[in-house]
Amino acid sequence: MTIPPDLLRILKIVADHNRWRRFECINLIASENVMSPLAEAAYLCDMMHRYAEGKPGKRFYQGTKYVDEAEIVAMKLMGELMKATFVELRPISGTIANATVFRVLASPGDRAIIAPVQAGAHVSHTKFGTLGALGIEHIEMPYDPENLNVDVDRAIKLIESIKPKFVVLGGSVYLFPHPLKEIADAAHSVDAKVVYDAAHVLGLIVGKRWRNPLEHGADVVTSSTHKTFPGPQGGAIFTNDEALYKEISRTVFPKFVSNHHLHRLPALAVTALEMKYFGEAYADQVVRNARRLAEALHSYGFNVLGEHLGFTRSHQVLLDVRNLGGGAKVAELLEQANIIVNKNLLPHDPPDAIKNPSGIRIGVQEMTRFGMKESDMEVIAEFFKKVLIDRVDPSKVREEVKEFRKQFLEVRYTFDVDLDELVSRSIPIPFIIDLRM
Ligand SMILES: *Cc1c(COP(=O)(O)O)cnc(C)c1O
């Protein structure tokens, strides 16, 4: 049989995508990362075809003995990293983790207080997303534009007067930690629970470059497992409160998940081990790189947010690009040069500016994982300058970007495992994939 054209087409799409995004671009999307080849090998396993509803040892399916073990190992490792007694890995995404916890903590008609959208709250925290879908009322904390953060004093007063069921901190667009301790004290004084959404900063937390929310007042941490934490796409929930955990486990299944995408589990365990051994070095480099990139962009005249606060303490850098045509245009121009960023609302933007917001959000975690250091951030800043200030043809810069990227094709901060040794121990790992083939 001749190969059907659509088969060739879809396979070519995959190959083209892999080549472009994995080997020819500088990827600066703040919510993405890559697994190591070892974690990818663990991911590409037969578990991806199986079902395992329920908890390890108490499944509604047969044939899960190895899946159960994988889930138990992954839970143990993730719990150790987060210093959490109880871990729930079945949410298949950060949004599902939030849905689960919000459902447990409140009923339709109840009220929740969330971080201000200007301080980076995720859409799932809002009336436009999961919180709204659950019928929980969203009330935003006041924003302090000077500190690009929650206005602590006014937020405390709000919490004391509203007495919400829970308060949410953590976000998707933030340079500096939210004031967790102060907010948690206020929340607890009115019997409200504190949810910290660590989706963006989980890798920084386990790498000890961001405060662990469980040690600073959060009752429960929700997260995704694929942003600064470089694991498979998925969700996680951490807590030290046993009663809350039991309720969470009863809610995630059957309310929000049936099967939980089982091949995530061994890949997550591999990534957790990488973070256990290399996470501090990685997180440290991420934070240094972000700061250096911000400084270098600033020195070229870009309008980098947070200068008076040292630019950033996370993996993110935020640019106000209104004077360069706005976020949409700038992100498009950079993409033509193989530099991938996303346009983003900045604190002063009205919500309806979503189509052309004034900012772009940059994250350095993935390029750090591929081995970039501070001096490489200076090279990236120079590419920005060429495209956006000198107005060099982006297709010319693209060739330089591809050439530069060639030095950074291997994932670092992982184990150097000898495949022959694994085979000699009867652990054949069939596909360590080389996407370049
Ligand atoms: C990305 C993100 C999420 C959603 O995670 P998904 O895995 O994409 O569903 C939730 N909360 C925050 C703060 C995020 O940044």
Coordinates of C-alpha atoms and ligand atoms in Angstrom, one line a residue:
M1 CA 0.0 0.0 0.0
T2 CA 1.3 3.5 -0.8
I3 CA 1.5 5.7 2.3
P4 CA -1.7 7.8 2.5
P5 CA -0.9 11.5 2.0
D6 CA -2.5 12.4 5.3
L7 CA -0.3 9.9 7.1
L8 CA 2.8 11.5 5.6
R9 CA 1.3 14.9 6.5
I10 CA 0.7 14.2 10.1
L11 CA 4.1 12.6 10.6
K12 CA 5.8 15.5 8.9
I13 CA 3.9 17.9 11.2
V14 CA 5.3 16.1 14.2
A15 CA 8.8 16.0 12.9
D16 CA 8.7 19.7 11.9
H17 CA 7.3 20.7 15.3
N18 CA 10.0 18.7 17.1
R19 CA 12.8 20.1 15.0
W20 CA 11.6 23.7 15.3
R21 CA 10.5 23.9 19.0
R22 CA 13.2 21.6 20.4
F23 CA 16.3 22.4 18.4
E24 CA 15.9 25.7 16.5
C25 CA 14.1 28.1 18.9
I26 CA 14.9 29.9 22.0
N27 CA 11.8 29.0 24.0
L28 CA 11.0 31.6 26.6
I29 CA 7.4 30.6 27.4
A30 CA 7.2 30.9 31.2
S31 CA 4.8 28.0 31.7
E32 CA 6.7 25.4 29.7
N33 CA 9.7 23.1 30.1
V34 CA 11.1 19.9 28.8
M35 CA 11.5 16.5 30.5
S36 CA 14.9 14.8 30.3
P37 CA 15.3 12.0 27.8
L38 CA 15.3 9.6 30.8
A39 CA 11.9 10.9 32.0
E40 CA 10.6 10.8 28.4
A41 CA 11.7 7.2 28.2
A42 CA 9.8 6.4 31.4
Y43 CA 6.8 8.3 30.0
L44 CA 6.7 6.4 26.7
C45 CA 5.5 3.2 28.4
D46 CA 2.5 0.9 28.2
M47 CA 0.9 2.6 31.2
M48 CA -0.3 5.3 28.8
H49 CA -2.9 2.7 27.5
R50 CA -4.2 1.5 30.9
Y51 CA -6.9 2.4 33.4
A52 CA -6.5 2.6 37.2
E53 CA -9.4 4.5 38.8
G54 CA -9.1 4.8 42.5
K55 CA -6.1 4.8 44.8
P56 CA -3.1 2.5 44.8
G57 CA -4.2 -0.9 46.3
K58 CA -7.9 0.1 45.9
R59 CA -8.5 0.2 42.2
F60 CA -11.6 -0.3 40.2
Y61 CA -9.5 -2.1 37.6
Q62 CA -7.3 -5.2 37.5
G63 CA -3.8 -5.3 36.1
T64 CA -2.5 -2.3 38.1
K65 CA 0.2 -3.7 40.3
Y66 CA 3.0 -1.8 38.7
V67 CA 1.0 1.3 38.2
D68 CA 0.2 1.2 41.9
E69 CA 3.9 1.0 42.7
A70 CA 4.7 3.8 40.3
E71 CA 2.1 6.0 42.0
I72 CA 3.3 5.2 45.4
V73 CA 7.0 6.0 44.5
A74 CA 6.0 9.2 42.8
M75 CA 3.9 10.3 45.8
K76 CA 6.7 9.5 48.2
L77 CA 9.3 11.4 46.2
M78 CA 7.1 14.4 45.5
G79 CA 6.1 14.5 49.2
E80 CA 9.7 14.5 50.3
L81 CA 10.6 17.3 47.9
M82 CA 7.7 19.5 49.2
K83 CA 7.9 18.4 52.8
A84 CA 4.3 17.3 52.6
T85 CA 2.8 14.3 54.4
F86 CA 0.0 13.9 51.9
V87 CA 0.3 14.1 48.1
E88 CA -2.4 13.6 45.5
L89 CA -1.1 13.1 42.0
R90 CA -4.3 12.2 40.2
P91 CA -5.3 15.6 39.0
I92 CA -4.3 15.6 35.3
S93 CA -3.6 19.3 35.3
G94 CA -3.1 22.3 37.5
T95 CA -6.6 23.4 36.7
I96 CA -8.1 20.1 37.8
A97 CA -6.0 20.4 41.0
N98 CA -7.6 23.8 41.7
A99 CA -11.1 22.5 40.8
T100 CA -10.7 19.7 43.3
V101 CA -9.5 21.9 46.2
F102 CA -11.9 24.7 45.5
R103 CA -14.8 22.2 45.5
V104 CA -13.7 20.7 48.8
L105 CA -13.3 24.1 50.5
A106 CA -16.5 25.8 49.3
S107 CA -20.0 25.3 47.9
P108 CA -21.9 27.2 45.3
G109 CA -22.7 30.7 46.7
D110 CA -19.7 30.7 49.1
R111 CA -17.1 33.3 48.7
A112 CA -13.4 33.1 48.0
I113 CA -10.8 35.9 48.1
I114 CA -8.1 35.6 45.4
A115 CA -4.9 37.5 44.6
P116 CA -5.5 40.5 42.3
V117 CA -5.4 39.6 38.7
Q118 CA -2.8 42.4 38.3
A119 CA -0.6 40.5 40.7
G120 CA -0.8 37.4 38.5
A121 CA -3.8 35.3 39.6
H122 CA -4.5 32.5 37.1
V123 CA -7.8 32.4 35.2
S124 CA -8.8 29.2 37.1
H125 CA -8.9 31.4 40.3
T126 CA -11.4 33.7 38.8
K127 CA -15.1 34.0 37.9
F128 CA -14.1 33.5 34.3
G129 CA -12.6 30.1 35.0
T130 CA -12.9 27.2 37.4
L131 CA -13.9 29.2 40.4
G132 CA -16.8 30.7 38.5
A133 CA -17.8 27.3 37.0
L134 CA -18.1 26.0 40.6
G135 CA -20.4 28.8 41.5
I136 CA -18.0 30.3 44.0
E137 CA -17.9 34.0 44.3
H138 CA -14.6 35.6 43.4
I139 CA -13.5 38.7 45.4
E140 CA -10.1 40.1 44.5
M141 CA -7.6 41.4 47.0
P142 CA -6.6 45.0 46.4
Y143 CA -3.4 45.6 44.4
D144 CA -0.4 47.7 45.3
P145 CA 1.1 49.0 42.0
E146 CA 4.2 50.3 43.7
N147 CA 5.2 46.8 44.8
L148 CA 3.6 44.9 41.9
N149 CA 1.9 42.8 44.5
V150 CA -1.0 42.3 46.9
D151 CA -1.8 45.3 49.0
V152 CA -1.3 43.6 52.3
D153 CA -3.0 46.0 54.7
R154 CA -6.1 46.4 52.7
A155 CA -6.2 42.6 51.9
I156 CA -6.2 41.8 55.6
K157 CA -9.1 44.1 56.2
L158 CA -11.0 42.6 53.3
I159 CA -10.4 39.1 54.6
E160 CA -11.5 40.1 58.1
S161 CA -14.7 41.7 56.8
I162 CA -15.7 39.1 54.1
K163 CA -14.7 36.0 56.1
P164 CA -14.4 33.9 52.9
K165 CA -14.2 30.1 52.9
F166 CA -10.7 30.3 51.4
V167 CA -8.1 32.5 50.1
V168 CA -5.9 31.8 47.0
L169 CA -2.4 33.1 46.5
G170 CA 0.2 32.2 43.9
G171 CA -0.1 33.0 40.2
S172 CA 0.9 32.9 36.6
V173 CA 2.5 36.3 36.1
Y174 CA 4.5 37.3 39.1
L175 CA 8.0 38.4 39.7
F176 CA 7.9 38.5 43.5
P177 CA 6.5 36.2 46.2
H178 CA 3.0 37.0 47.4
P179 CA 2.8 38.0 51.1
L180 CA 1.7 34.6 52.2
K181 CA 2.4 34.7 56.0
E182 CA 0.5 37.9 56.6
I183 CA -2.5 36.8 54.4
A184 CA -2.5 33.3 56.0
D185 CA -2.6 34.8 59.5
A186 CA -5.6 36.9 58.6
A187 CA -7.3 34.0 56.8
H188 CA -6.9 31.7 59.7
S189 CA -8.2 34.3 62.2
V190 CA -11.6 34.0 60.4
D191 CA -11.3 30.2 59.8
A192 CA -10.6 30.5 56.1
K193 CA -8.2 28.0 54.5
V194 CA -5.3 29.2 52.4
V195 CA -4.6 27.7 49.0
Y196 CA -1.3 28.4 47.4
D197 CA -1.2 27.7 43.7
A198 CA 2.5 26.9 43.0
A199 CA 2.0 25.9 39.3
H200 CA 4.7 28.3 38.1
V201 CA 7.2 28.1 40.9
L202 CA 7.1 24.5 42.0
G203 CA 10.6 23.9 40.6
L204 CA 11.9 26.9 42.4
I205 CA 10.3 25.8 45.7
V206 CA 11.8 22.3 45.6
G207 CA 15.1 23.8 44.5
K208 CA 14.9 26.1 47.6
R209 CA 14.9 29.4 45.8
W210 CA 11.2 30.2 46.6
R211 CA 9.6 29.8 50.0
N212 CA 7.8 26.6 50.6
P213 CA 4.2 27.7 51.1
L214 CA 3.4 24.8 53.4
E215 CA 6.0 26.2 55.8
H216 CA 4.6 29.7 55.6
G217 CA 1.0 29.3 56.3
A218 CA -0.6 27.6 53.3
D219 CA -3.0 24.8 54.2
V220 CA -2.8 23.2 50.8
V221 CA -0.7 23.7 47.7
T222 CA -2.0 23.0 44.2
S223 CA 0.3 22.9 41.2
S224 CA 1.0 21.7 37.8
T225 CA 4.1 19.6 37.3
H226 CA 5.6 21.0 34.1
K227 CA 6.5 24.6 34.4
T228 CA 9.6 25.4 36.5
F229 CA 9.2 21.8 37.7
P230 CA 10.3 20.1 34.5
G231 CA 8.1 17.0 34.6
P232 CA 5.3 15.6 32.5
Q233 CA 2.2 17.8 32.0
G234 CA -0.1 17.2 34.9
G235 CA -1.3 18.4 38.3
A236 CA -0.6 17.8 42.0
I237 CA -1.9 18.7 45.4
F238 CA 0.1 18.8 48.6
T239 CA -1.0 19.2 52.2
N240 CA -0.2 18.2 55.8
D241 CA -3.8 18.2 56.9
E242 CA -5.1 14.6 56.9
A243 CA -8.8 15.4 57.0
L244 CA -8.5 17.8 54.1
Y245 CA -6.4 15.3 52.2
K246 CA -9.1 12.6 52.6
E247 CA -11.7 15.0 51.3
I248 CA -9.5 15.9 48.4
S249 CA -8.9 12.3 47.5
R250 CA -12.6 11.6 47.6
T251 CA -13.3 14.5 45.3
V252 CA -10.6 14.3 42.6
F253 CA -12.0 10.9 41.7
P254 CA -14.9 10.5 40.9
K255 CA -15.7 14.2 40.5
F256 CA -13.0 15.6 38.3
V257 CA -10.9 12.7 37.0
S258 CA -11.7 9.2 35.9
N259 CA -8.4 7.8 34.6
H260 CA -5.4 9.9 35.6
H261 CA -3.0 9.4 32.6
L262 CA -0.8 6.8 34.2
H263 CA 2.4 7.2 32.2
R264 CA 2.8 10.6 34.0
L265 CA 3.6 8.7 37.2
P266 CA 7.0 7.1 36.3
A267 CA 8.0 10.2 34.4
L268 CA 7.2 12.3 37.4
A269 CA 9.1 10.1 39.7
V270 CA 12.2 10.3 37.4
T271 CA 11.9 14.1 37.4
A272 CA 11.4 14.2 41.2
L273 CA 14.7 12.4 41.5
E274 CA 16.4 14.8 39.2
M275 CA 15.1 17.7 41.3
K276 CA 16.2 15.9 44.5
Y277 CA 19.8 15.7 43.2
F278 CA 20.1 18.6 40.8
G279 CA 17.2 20.8 41.7
E280 CA 19.1 23.4 43.8
A281 CA 21.7 24.0 41.1
Y282 CA 19.0 24.3 38.5
A283 CA 16.7 26.6 40.5
D284 CA 19.7 28.8 41.5
Q285 CA 20.7 29.2 37.8
V286 CA 17.1 29.9 36.8
V287 CA 16.8 32.8 39.2
R288 CA 20.2 34.2 38.3
N289 CA 19.4 33.9 34.6
A290 CA 16.1 35.7 34.9
R291 CA 17.7 38.6 36.8
R292 CA 20.6 38.8 34.3
L293 CA 18.3 38.8 31.3
A294 CA 16.2 41.6 32.9
E295 CA 19.3 43.6 33.6
A296 CA 20.6 43.1 30.1
L297 CA 17.3 44.1 28.5
H298 CA 17.1 47.1 30.7
S299 CA 20.6 48.2 29.7
Y300 CA 19.4 48.2 26.0
G301 CA 16.6 50.5 27.0
F302 CA 13.7 48.0 27.2
N303 CA 11.0 48.9 29.7
V304 CA 11.5 46.0 32.2
L305 CA 9.1 45.9 35.1
G306 CA 10.2 45.9 38.7
E307 CA 13.5 47.8 38.3
H308 CA 13.2 49.4 41.8
L309 CA 12.7 45.9 43.3
G310 CA 15.6 44.2 41.5
F311 CA 13.5 43.2 38.5
T312 CA 12.6 39.6 39.5
R313 CA 13.0 36.9 42.1
S314 CA 11.2 34.2 40.0
H315 CA 12.0 32.7 36.6
Q316 CA 10.0 35.4 34.9
V317 CA 10.8 38.8 33.3
L318 CA 8.1 41.2 32.3
L319 CA 8.5 43.8 29.5
D320 CA 6.2 46.7 28.8
V321 CA 6.3 47.0 25.0
R322 CA 3.6 49.6 24.4
N323 CA 6.2 51.8 22.7
L324 CA 7.2 49.0 20.4
G325 CA 3.7 48.3 19.1
G326 CA 2.3 46.2 21.9
G327 CA 2.6 42.6 23.1
A328 CA 0.9 41.0 20.1
K329 CA 3.2 42.6 17.5
V330 CA 6.3 42.1 19.6
A331 CA 5.6 38.4 20.2
E332 CA 4.9 37.9 16.5
L333 CA 8.2 39.6 15.5
L334 CA 10.2 37.6 17.9
E335 CA 8.6 34.4 16.7
Q336 CA 9.7 35.2 13.2
A337 CA 13.2 35.2 14.7
N338 CA 12.5 31.8 16.4
I339 CA 12.3 33.4 19.8
I340 CA 9.1 32.2 21.5
V341 CA 7.4 34.4 24.2
N342 CA 3.8 35.1 25.0
K343 CA 2.0 38.4 25.0
N344 CA 0.6 39.2 28.4
L345 CA -1.6 41.7 30.2
L346 CA 0.4 43.9 32.5
P347 CA -1.0 45.3 35.8
H348 CA -2.1 48.6 34.2
D349 CA -4.0 46.9 31.3
P350 CA -7.8 46.8 31.3
P351 CA -9.0 43.2 31.0
D352 CA -10.3 43.7 27.5
A353 CA -6.8 44.5 26.3
I354 CA -6.3 40.8 26.0
K355 CA -5.9 40.8 22.2
N356 CA -3.1 43.3 22.3
P357 CA -1.9 43.6 25.8
S358 CA 1.0 45.9 26.6
G359 CA 3.4 43.3 27.8
I360 CA 5.3 40.2 27.1
R361 CA 6.1 37.5 29.7
I362 CA 9.4 35.8 29.5
G363 CA 10.6 32.7 31.4
V364 CA 14.1 31.4 31.4
Q365 CA 13.6 28.0 33.0
E366 CA 13.6 25.8 29.9
M367 CA 16.7 27.4 28.4
T368 CA 18.4 27.1 31.8
R369 CA 17.6 23.4 31.7
F370 CA 19.4 23.2 28.4
G371 CA 22.5 24.7 30.0
M372 CA 22.3 28.4 29.5
K373 CA 24.1 30.7 31.9
E374 CA 24.2 34.4 32.6
S375 CA 26.4 35.2 29.6
D376 CA 23.9 33.5 27.3
M377 CA 21.2 35.7 28.7
E378 CA 23.2 38.6 27.4
V379 CA 23.2 37.1 24.0
I380 CA 19.4 36.7 24.1
A381 CA 19.0 40.3 25.2
E382 CA 21.0 41.3 22.1
F383 CA 18.7 39.3 19.9
F384 CA 15.8 41.2 21.4
K385 CA 17.5 44.4 20.6
K386 CA 18.3 43.5 17.0
V387 CA 14.7 42.5 16.3
L388 CA 12.8 45.1 18.3
I389 CA 15.1 48.2 18.5
D390 CA 17.5 48.0 15.5
R391 CA 14.6 46.5 13.4
V392 CA 16.9 44.0 11.7
D393 CA 14.9 41.6 9.5
P394 CA 13.8 38.9 11.9
S395 CA 14.5 36.1 9.3
K396 CA 18.2 37.2 9.4
V397 CA 18.2 37.1 13.2
R398 CA 16.5 33.7 13.0
E399 CA 19.6 32.2 11.4
E400 CA 21.8 33.5 14.3
V401 CA 19.3 32.2 16.8
K402 CA 19.4 28.7 15.2
E403 CA 23.2 28.7 15.3
F404 CA 23.3 29.9 18.9
R405 CA 20.8 27.2 19.9
K406 CA 23.0 24.5 18.6
Q407 CA 25.2 24.8 21.8
F408 CA 22.2 24.0 24.0
L409 CA 20.5 20.9 22.8
E410 CA 21.1 18.6 25.7
V411 CA 19.0 18.6 28.8
R412 CA 21.2 19.2 31.9
Y413 CA 20.4 18.6 35.6
T414 CA 19.7 14.9 34.9
F415 CA 21.4 11.6 35.5
D416 CA 24.0 10.2 33.2
V417 CA 22.7 6.7 33.0
D418 CA 24.5 4.0 31.0
L419 CA 21.8 2.1 29.0
D420 CA 23.9 -1.0 28.8
E421 CA 24.1 -1.2 32.6
L422 CA 20.3 -1.0 32.7
V423 CA 20.0 -3.8 30.2
S424 CA 22.5 -5.9 32.2
R425 CA 20.1 -5.5 35.2
S426 CA 17.2 -6.6 33.0
I427 CA 15.8 -3.1 32.8
P428 CA 15.5 -2.6 29.1
I429 CA 14.5 1.0 28.5
P430 CA 13.5 0.7 24.8
F431 CA 13.3 4.2 23.6
I432 CA 15.6 7.0 24.7
I433 CA 14.3 9.1 21.9
D434 CA 16.5 11.4 19.9
L435 CA 14.1 13.8 18.3
R436 CA 16.8 15.0 15.9
M437 CA 16.9 11.7 13.9
Ligands
LIG1 C1 -0.6 27.1 34.5 C2 -1.3 27.4 35.7 C3 -2.4 26.6 36.1 C4 -3.0 25.6 35.2 O1 -2.3 24.5 35.0 P1 -2.7 23.5 33.8 O2 -1.8 22.4 34.1 O3 -2.3 24.3 32.6 O4 -4.2 23.3 33.9 C5 -3.0 26.9 37.3 N1 -2.5 27.8 38.1 C6 -1.5 28.6 37.8 C7 -1.1 29.7 38.7 C8 -0.9 28.4 36.5 O5 0.1 29.3 36.2

